[in-house]
Amino acid sequence: LGMDEMILRESRETKIREYAADIRSAGRTLLSLINDILDLSKIESGKMEIVPVEYELSSMINDVVNMIRFRAEDKDLELVVNVLPTLPSKLVGDDVRIRQILMNLLTNAVKYTRVGTVWLRVSSLEGSCENIKLHFEVEDTGIGIKAEEMDKLFASFERIDLERNRNIEGTGLGMPITLRLLDLMGSALEVKSEYNKGSVFSFDLDQRIVDKTPVGDLEKKVAEAASDQKIYSEAFTAPDANILVVDDNSMNRKVFVALLKKNQINIMESENGLDSIALASHKKFDIIFMDHMMPGMDGVEAMKRIKEKKDGPCADTPIIVLTANAVAGAREKYLEDGFDGFLSKPVVSEKLEAVIREFLPKEMIKPAPAPEDASVVDSGVSEVDIDEFPVIFGIDWKIAAMRLGDRNTIDSILEEFFSAIDLQAAKLQEHREGIPATLGDYEIQVHGMKSTSGSVGIVPLSGMAAVLEKAAYDGDIATIEKLHDVFIAEWKSYKDRLREYLHAEDDPEDDKEEISDEILDVLLSMLSSAMESIDIDGADEAIEKLSAYRLPERVADRFEELKAAVTQLDQKLTSEIIADMR
């Protein structure tokens, strides 16, 4: 789905975008099905647990409304939300599962309603000083349910009025999951329905009150929340703060430091676990950011060793794990290991600032100087004009801008990436030759390459590295054997792709073999044929082979334009350029 999104963003070919849109729709349907089956499996095996936490009622309702609003608007349905203003603002319950239940009910309401209105109502039936019984209702003006079909509503993989609803997507799992989740929370679903007129689904939940302050007007609360979020995301300074960042990859450390340059924080760097332990034994740090996967001693062991020194200056210092392992459940696993927080890589400036705000002593946080134009939100991307960047095959400048901020930082990090291309490839090749003994080192090395390429917006390269990393983790040597050489070739190709942009002078064009007219004609014909048949791999191979030669002036002058046309799958422009080159 992520790669498909890049096609939708970058392709200008109408037919390709139509194919990609179909892939997105089918992929999301499949993802929804998988999630439902996993939830049902957990419930049936007794592994689904209700986890009560403190939550804000208005925030939860707002999240649900935001997720369903677009679906309702797509069908020109009115979505009406009524929340009793006197409800308490903070409660204790499993808000994740409540959201899931409401989303299942609201999704069904929108799905089976052709015209009219969908309502979400939240009120209370009774309560005490410490507890409240919330009453939720979802009503629609949809097709309703026949009395004889009501049993199907609660059966797995069953759908009501199948002949009438054959064009409506769905698996029939949402309602059984909802029923079982409610049962786990000591509740039940009530259904009132009139065929061809609509339905009302309702349930009650006992929740513990944390803050009795009335939730008030929901629209006003939503506006306040948006305002608070904007203030929260603004830059701050912390000139008295000392932070240690531990990462074996120098480029990752450079990105980290660059993202915080406006915050005036004192940052010390460490390239391995042992070195970080030594530094933490002699100097007080206010926060330590620790990479997980490092050669020798990994971040988990280093974190535990630092915390074990009860008389050390960093015994109570929050240690935040830095990791590209951001799959579901990873955060919980790292917190169980002893980390105080979690930050996924590639690091995004807003999330980094949020973590620092959370863990730094409040007295160290200083307001940032007011910007000259208060209407401009300092998101980083606003500082970069994407149109100023040249088209370079494989690089998404929007992602680079989002992750690195300003133009100077992007150029600096790209130079770092460029200078390390050969060294990183050599290290990975060395570990490849030692497999299976060096499988762990291979995983760590390609993990770092995934992170660095992702930081500079080279999404395809980062994706290939992710596949190799997982193969190494799983001990899947066959996949490594199949993809390693392809990945190395693609990784090294960025030397040529970035050289002109960075004005690099090493590995001059003169060192390349001059292409003969015969080879040039064959490769251009190969490229033309590949583009006509939409053979992306063939087109990439032709471009790569052309890049390996010193090209005649008439070809070299338009080669970057040719690569850009191939990247955009612009068949007409590619044909025109090839014709000029011949």
Short mmCIF file of C-alpha atoms in Angstrom, two decimals, residues 70-430:
data_model
loop_
_atom_site.label_atom_id
_atom_site.label_comp_id
_atom_site.label_asym_id
_atom_site.label_seq_id
_atom_site.Cartn_x
_atom_site.Cartn_y
_atom_site.Cartn_z
CA PHE A 70 -15.41 11.50 4.81
CA ARG A 71 -17.28 8.28 4.11
CA ALA A 72 -20.56 10.01 4.86
CA GLU A 73 -19.65 13.00 2.69
CA ASP A 74 -18.75 10.71 -0.23
CA LYS A 75 -22.34 9.45 -0.18
CA ASP A 76 -23.87 12.91 0.47
CA LEU A 77 -25.17 11.74 3.84
CA GLU A 78 -25.67 14.07 6.78
CA LEU A 79 -23.70 13.08 9.89
CA VAL A 80 -25.16 14.42 13.13
CA VAL A 81 -23.34 14.11 16.46
CA ASN A 82 -25.13 14.74 19.77
CA VAL A 83 -23.10 14.50 22.97
CA LEU A 84 -24.68 15.36 26.32
CA PRO A 85 -22.78 18.50 27.47
CA THR A 86 -22.85 17.46 31.15
CA LEU A 87 -20.91 14.21 30.62
CA PRO A 88 -17.58 14.07 32.53
CA SER A 89 -14.54 14.97 30.44
CA LYS A 90 -12.12 12.23 31.59
CA LEU A 91 -12.96 8.59 32.11
CA VAL A 92 -11.25 5.22 32.55
CA GLY A 93 -12.03 2.47 30.05
CA ASP A 94 -10.69 0.74 26.95
CA ASP A 95 -11.09 3.66 24.54
CA VAL A 96 -9.40 1.73 21.71
CA ARG A 97 -12.11 -0.96 21.77
CA ILE A 98 -14.89 1.62 22.22
CA ARG A 99 -13.61 3.38 19.09
CA GLN A 100 -13.58 0.04 17.26
CA ILE A 101 -17.17 -0.70 18.25
CA LEU A 102 -18.40 2.75 17.25
CA MET A 103 -16.51 2.58 13.95
CA ASN A 104 -18.06 -0.80 13.14
CA LEU A 105 -21.56 0.52 13.84
CA LEU A 106 -21.06 3.82 12.03
CA THR A 107 -19.37 2.18 9.04
CA ASN A 108 -22.32 -0.17 8.67
CA ALA A 109 -24.75 2.73 9.04
CA VAL A 110 -23.07 4.68 6.25
CA LYS A 111 -22.60 1.58 4.11
CA TYR A 112 -26.28 0.57 4.20
CA THR A 113 -27.73 4.09 3.95
CA ARG A 114 -28.26 5.46 0.45
CA VAL A 115 -29.86 8.80 1.34
CA GLY A 116 -30.63 10.66 4.53
CA THR A 117 -28.86 10.91 7.88
CA VAL A 118 -26.63 9.00 10.28
CA TRP A 119 -26.70 10.00 13.97
CA LEU A 120 -24.21 9.33 16.76
CA ARG A 121 -25.57 10.06 20.22
CA VAL A 122 -23.76 9.81 23.55
CA SER A 123 -25.60 10.32 26.83
CA SER A 124 -25.84 8.76 30.30
CA LEU A 125 -28.44 6.62 32.02
CA GLU A 126 -27.24 6.69 35.60
CA GLY A 127 -24.12 7.17 37.64
CA SER A 128 -22.52 7.87 40.98
CA CYS A 129 -19.69 10.03 42.24
CA GLU A 130 -17.11 7.60 40.91
CA ASN A 131 -18.80 5.85 37.97
CA ILE A 132 -21.12 6.58 35.07
CA LYS A 133 -23.12 4.41 32.67
CA LEU A 134 -22.64 5.83 29.18
CA HIS A 135 -25.34 5.23 26.59
CA PHE A 136 -24.24 5.13 22.90
CA GLU A 137 -26.63 5.16 19.96
CA VAL A 138 -26.03 4.92 16.22
CA GLU A 139 -29.11 5.56 14.09
CA ASP A 140 -29.53 5.67 10.32
CA THR A 141 -32.20 6.14 7.66
CA GLY A 142 -30.92 3.13 5.74
CA ILE A 143 -32.48 -0.01 4.34
CA GLY A 144 -33.28 -1.57 7.71
CA ILE A 145 -33.31 -5.27 8.55
CA LYS A 146 -36.04 -7.84 8.02
CA ALA A 147 -37.11 -9.67 11.18
CA GLU A 148 -36.21 -13.03 9.63
CA GLU A 149 -32.69 -11.74 8.78
CA MET A 150 -31.87 -10.50 12.29
CA ASP A 151 -30.01 -13.70 13.25
CA LYS A 152 -27.62 -13.24 10.31
CA LEU A 153 -26.62 -9.88 11.71
CA PHE A 154 -24.79 -11.57 14.57
CA ALA A 155 -23.23 -14.51 12.68
CA SER A 156 -19.63 -14.50 11.42
CA PHE A 157 -19.16 -14.16 7.64
CA GLU A 158 -22.92 -13.66 7.16
CA ARG A 159 -24.46 -10.62 5.48
CA ILE A 160 -28.05 -9.46 5.56
CA ASP A 161 -30.32 -9.16 2.49
CA LEU A 162 -27.52 -10.46 0.27
CA GLU A 163 -29.37 -10.07 -3.03
CA ARG A 164 -30.16 -6.43 -2.36
CA ASN A 165 -26.71 -5.62 -0.95
CA ARG A 166 -24.51 -7.62 -3.30
CA ASN A 167 -22.65 -4.48 -4.43
CA ILE A 168 -21.76 -3.43 -0.89
CA GLU A 169 -18.28 -4.45 0.25
CA GLY A 170 -17.87 -6.28 3.54
CA THR A 171 -17.00 -9.58 5.19
CA GLY A 172 -19.73 -9.85 7.81
CA LEU A 173 -17.19 -9.86 10.65
CA GLY A 174 -17.71 -6.36 12.06
CA MET A 175 -20.90 -7.10 13.96
CA PRO A 176 -19.77 -10.41 15.56
CA ILE A 177 -16.57 -8.69 16.73
CA THR A 178 -18.64 -5.82 18.14
CA LEU A 179 -20.88 -8.23 20.05
CA ARG A 180 -17.93 -10.10 21.55
CA LEU A 181 -16.08 -6.93 22.52
CA LEU A 182 -19.19 -5.64 24.26
CA ASP A 183 -19.53 -8.98 26.04
CA LEU A 184 -15.94 -8.67 27.27
CA MET A 185 -16.83 -5.23 28.64
CA GLY A 186 -19.97 -6.50 30.37
CA SER A 187 -22.41 -5.01 27.88
CA ALA A 188 -24.68 -6.06 25.01
CA LEU A 189 -25.95 -4.60 21.75
CA GLU A 190 -29.61 -3.59 21.37
CA VAL A 191 -31.07 -3.39 17.86
CA LYS A 192 -34.29 -1.76 16.68
CA SER A 193 -34.93 -1.85 12.95
CA GLU A 194 -37.75 -1.24 10.49
CA TYR A 195 -37.28 -2.55 6.98
CA ASN A 196 -36.82 0.23 4.40
CA LYS A 197 -36.90 2.92 7.12
CA GLY A 198 -33.73 2.53 9.18
CA SER A 199 -32.12 1.08 12.30
CA VAL A 200 -30.96 2.06 15.77
CA PHE A 201 -28.05 0.27 17.44
CA SER A 202 -27.32 1.05 21.10
CA PHE A 203 -25.22 -0.16 24.03
CA ASP A 204 -24.33 0.90 27.57
CA LEU A 205 -20.90 0.93 29.20
CA ASP A 206 -19.88 1.45 32.81
CA GLN A 207 -16.88 3.80 33.00
CA ARG A 208 -14.96 5.19 35.97
CA ILE A 209 -14.88 8.98 36.30
CA VAL A 210 -11.48 10.69 36.56
CA ASP A 211 -12.44 14.31 35.93
CA LYS A 212 -16.03 15.47 36.51
CA THR A 213 -15.55 18.67 34.51
CA PRO A 214 -18.39 18.67 31.95
CA VAL A 215 -17.38 17.83 28.41
CA GLY A 216 -19.37 20.86 27.24
CA ASP A 217 -20.11 21.73 23.64
CA LEU A 218 -18.34 19.22 21.39
CA GLU A 219 -17.72 21.65 18.53
CA LYS A 220 -16.06 24.07 20.92
CA LYS A 221 -13.94 21.26 22.38
CA VAL A 222 -12.79 20.21 18.93
CA ALA A 223 -11.76 23.79 18.13
CA GLU A 224 -9.84 24.06 21.41
CA ALA A 225 -8.09 20.75 20.77
CA ALA A 226 -6.99 21.93 17.32
CA SER A 227 -5.66 25.17 18.83
CA ASP A 228 -3.77 23.30 21.58
CA GLN A 229 -2.23 20.97 19.03
CA LYS A 230 -0.95 23.90 16.98
CA ILE A 231 0.69 25.45 20.05
CA TYR A 232 2.11 22.09 21.06
CA SER A 233 3.80 21.58 17.69
CA GLU A 234 5.49 24.96 17.63
CA ALA A 235 9.26 25.08 18.10
CA PHE A 236 10.77 25.65 21.56
CA THR A 237 14.25 26.18 22.93
CA ALA A 238 16.04 24.32 25.73
CA PRO A 239 19.55 25.82 25.99
CA ASP A 240 20.20 24.21 29.39
CA ALA A 241 19.25 20.69 28.29
CA ASN A 242 21.83 17.97 27.63
CA ILE A 243 20.89 15.07 25.35
CA LEU A 244 22.87 12.00 24.30
CA VAL A 245 22.06 10.34 20.98
CA VAL A 246 23.45 6.83 20.46
CA ASP A 247 23.49 5.39 16.93
CA ASP A 248 26.15 3.46 15.02
CA ASN A 249 25.13 5.25 11.82
CA SER A 250 26.76 8.68 11.57
CA MET A 251 24.15 9.94 9.12
CA ASN A 252 21.32 9.11 11.50
CA ARG A 253 23.11 11.10 14.20
CA LYS A 254 23.63 14.01 11.83
CA VAL A 255 19.92 14.04 10.96
CA PHE A 256 19.03 13.97 14.66
CA VAL A 257 21.30 16.93 15.43
CA ALA A 258 20.08 18.88 12.39
CA LEU A 259 16.44 18.46 13.38
CA LEU A 260 17.13 20.06 16.76
CA LYS A 261 19.44 22.85 15.65
CA LYS A 262 16.75 25.53 16.23
CA ASN A 263 16.00 24.22 19.71
CA GLN A 264 19.43 25.22 21.06
CA ILE A 265 19.82 21.88 22.87
CA ASN A 266 23.28 20.62 23.83
CA ILE A 267 23.68 17.29 22.03
CA MET A 268 26.46 14.75 22.49
CA GLU A 269 26.86 11.82 20.09
CA SER A 270 27.91 8.20 20.66
CA GLU A 271 28.41 5.53 18.01
CA ASN A 272 28.00 2.36 20.09
CA GLY A 273 26.59 0.87 23.27
CA LEU A 274 29.86 0.62 25.22
CA ASP A 275 30.79 4.22 24.51
CA SER A 276 27.32 5.39 25.61
CA ILE A 277 27.70 3.56 28.94
CA ALA A 278 31.04 5.28 29.55
CA LEU A 279 29.60 8.72 28.74
CA ALA A 280 26.52 8.13 30.92
CA SER A 281 28.79 7.09 33.80
CA HIS A 282 30.55 10.45 33.89
CA LYS A 283 28.04 13.03 32.66
CA LYS A 284 24.45 13.86 33.53
CA PHE A 285 22.12 13.75 30.52
CA ASP A 286 18.51 14.89 30.68
CA ILE A 287 17.41 12.43 27.95
CA ILE A 288 19.21 9.60 26.16
CA PHE A 289 18.07 8.51 22.69
CA MET A 290 19.31 4.95 22.11
CA ASP A 291 19.33 3.10 18.78
CA HIS A 292 18.22 -0.51 19.14
CA MET A 293 20.19 -2.39 16.49
CA MET A 294 23.92 -1.75 16.81
CA PRO A 295 26.89 -4.08 16.26
CA GLY A 296 28.50 -5.53 19.37
CA MET A 297 26.23 -4.39 22.20
CA ASP A 298 22.67 -3.55 21.15
CA GLY A 299 20.62 -0.70 22.57
CA VAL A 300 18.57 -2.84 24.93
CA GLU A 301 21.65 -4.11 26.77
CA ALA A 302 23.25 -0.66 26.84
CA MET A 303 20.05 0.83 28.28
CA LYS A 304 19.91 -1.79 31.03
CA ARG A 305 23.59 -1.32 31.90
CA ILE A 306 23.10 2.45 32.27
CA LYS A 307 20.02 2.02 34.46
CA GLU A 308 21.78 -0.61 36.61
CA LYS A 309 24.30 1.97 37.86
CA LYS A 310 22.10 3.32 40.63
CA ASP A 311 24.79 5.72 41.83
CA GLY A 312 25.54 6.95 38.32
CA PRO A 313 24.52 10.41 37.06
CA CYS A 314 22.06 8.90 34.53
CA ALA A 315 20.39 6.29 36.76
CA ASP A 316 17.08 8.18 36.50
CA THR A 317 17.55 9.60 33.01
CA PRO A 318 14.71 8.75 30.58
CA ILE A 319 16.06 6.52 27.81
CA ILE A 320 14.09 6.60 24.55
CA VAL A 321 14.54 3.82 22.00
CA LEU A 322 15.28 4.87 18.42
CA THR A 323 14.16 2.18 16.03
CA ALA A 324 12.88 1.50 12.53
CA ASN A 325 11.01 -1.48 14.00
CA ALA A 326 7.70 0.38 14.21
CA VAL A 327 5.32 -2.54 13.68
CA ALA A 328 2.25 -3.03 15.86
CA GLY A 329 3.22 -4.12 19.36
CA ALA A 330 6.82 -2.92 19.09
CA ARG A 331 6.26 0.06 21.40
CA GLU A 332 4.84 -2.15 24.13
CA LYS A 333 7.73 -4.62 23.81
CA TYR A 334 10.34 -1.87 24.16
CA LEU A 335 8.57 -0.41 27.19
CA GLU A 336 8.49 -3.89 28.75
CA ASP A 337 12.26 -4.14 28.15
CA GLY A 338 12.75 -1.03 30.27
CA PHE A 339 12.81 1.90 27.85
CA ASP A 340 10.93 5.01 28.95
CA GLY A 341 9.73 6.00 25.49
CA PHE A 342 9.67 5.08 21.81
CA LEU A 343 10.58 7.06 18.67
CA SER A 344 10.43 5.48 15.22
CA LYS A 345 12.97 6.09 12.45
CA PRO A 346 13.27 7.90 10.14
CA VAL A 347 12.84 10.56 12.81
CA VAL A 348 10.26 13.28 12.10
CA SER A 349 10.91 16.67 13.72
CA GLU A 350 7.42 17.11 15.18
CA LYS A 351 7.50 13.70 16.89
CA LEU A 352 11.03 14.30 18.17
CA GLU A 353 9.98 17.63 19.67
CA ALA A 354 6.93 15.99 21.24
CA VAL A 355 9.07 13.34 22.98
CA ILE A 356 11.51 15.97 24.26
CA ARG A 357 8.63 18.09 25.57
CA GLU A 358 7.28 15.05 27.39
CA PHE A 359 10.49 14.00 29.12
CA LEU A 360 12.46 17.20 29.70
CA PRO A 361 11.89 18.96 33.04
CA LYS A 362 9.32 21.68 32.39
CA GLU A 363 11.59 24.41 33.70
CA MET A 364 14.06 23.69 30.87
CA ILE A 365 11.48 24.35 28.13
CA LYS A 366 11.71 27.96 26.93
CA PRO A 367 9.39 29.63 24.43
CA ALA A 368 10.86 30.03 20.96
CA PRO A 369 11.29 33.52 19.51
CA ALA A 370 8.09 34.62 17.79
CA PRO A 371 8.31 34.18 14.02
CA GLU A 372 8.18 37.30 11.88
CA ASP A 373 4.98 36.06 10.27
CA ALA A 374 2.82 34.39 12.90
CA SER A 375 0.52 32.99 10.23
CA VAL A 376 3.26 30.69 8.98
CA VAL A 377 3.41 27.36 10.83
CA ASP A 378 6.98 26.17 11.22
CA SER A 379 6.49 22.62 9.96
CA GLY A 380 9.79 22.40 8.12
CA VAL A 381 8.18 21.55 4.79
CA SER A 382 7.07 25.18 4.39
CA GLU A 383 10.75 26.21 4.28
CA VAL A 384 11.37 24.12 1.17
CA ASP A 385 10.12 24.81 -2.34
CA ILE A 386 9.87 21.31 -3.81
CA ASP A 387 9.82 22.73 -7.35
CA GLU A 388 13.39 23.96 -6.88
CA PHE A 389 14.71 20.39 -6.74
CA PRO A 390 15.68 18.51 -9.89
CA VAL A 391 13.95 15.26 -10.78
CA ILE A 392 16.24 12.46 -9.57
CA PHE A 393 15.09 8.91 -10.15
CA GLY A 394 14.04 7.32 -6.85
CA ILE A 395 14.11 10.40 -4.61
CA ASP A 396 10.88 11.83 -3.19
CA TRP A 397 11.78 15.40 -2.24
CA LYS A 398 8.53 15.86 -0.32
CA ILE A 399 9.50 13.06 2.04
CA ALA A 400 13.05 14.42 2.35
CA ALA A 401 11.62 17.86 3.19
CA MET A 402 9.18 16.41 5.72
CA ARG A 403 11.93 14.50 7.52
CA LEU A 404 14.84 16.93 7.24
CA GLY A 405 13.21 20.35 7.12
CA ASP A 406 15.23 23.01 5.33
CA ARG A 407 17.20 22.93 2.07
CA ASN A 408 20.62 23.19 3.73
CA THR A 409 19.95 20.18 5.93
CA ILE A 410 18.70 18.14 2.98
CA ASP A 411 21.85 18.94 0.98
CA SER A 412 24.11 18.25 3.95
CA ILE A 413 22.54 14.87 4.70
CA LEU A 414 22.58 13.92 1.02
CA GLU A 415 26.30 14.69 0.88
CA GLU A 416 26.77 12.44 3.89
CA PHE A 417 24.73 9.71 2.22
CA PHE A 418 26.66 10.14 -1.04
CA SER A 419 30.08 9.90 0.60
CA ALA A 420 29.11 6.72 2.47
CA ILE A 421 27.54 4.84 -0.45
CA ASP A 422 30.61 2.78 -1.35
CA LEU A 423 31.59 2.10 2.28
CA GLN A 424 28.08 0.96 3.25
CA ALA A 425 27.89 -1.31 0.20
CA ALA A 426 31.32 -2.80 0.98
CA LYS A 427 30.30 -3.55 4.58
CA LEU A 428 27.10 -5.27 3.47
CA GLN A 429 28.97 -7.27 0.85
CA GLU A 430 31.50 -8.39 3.47
#
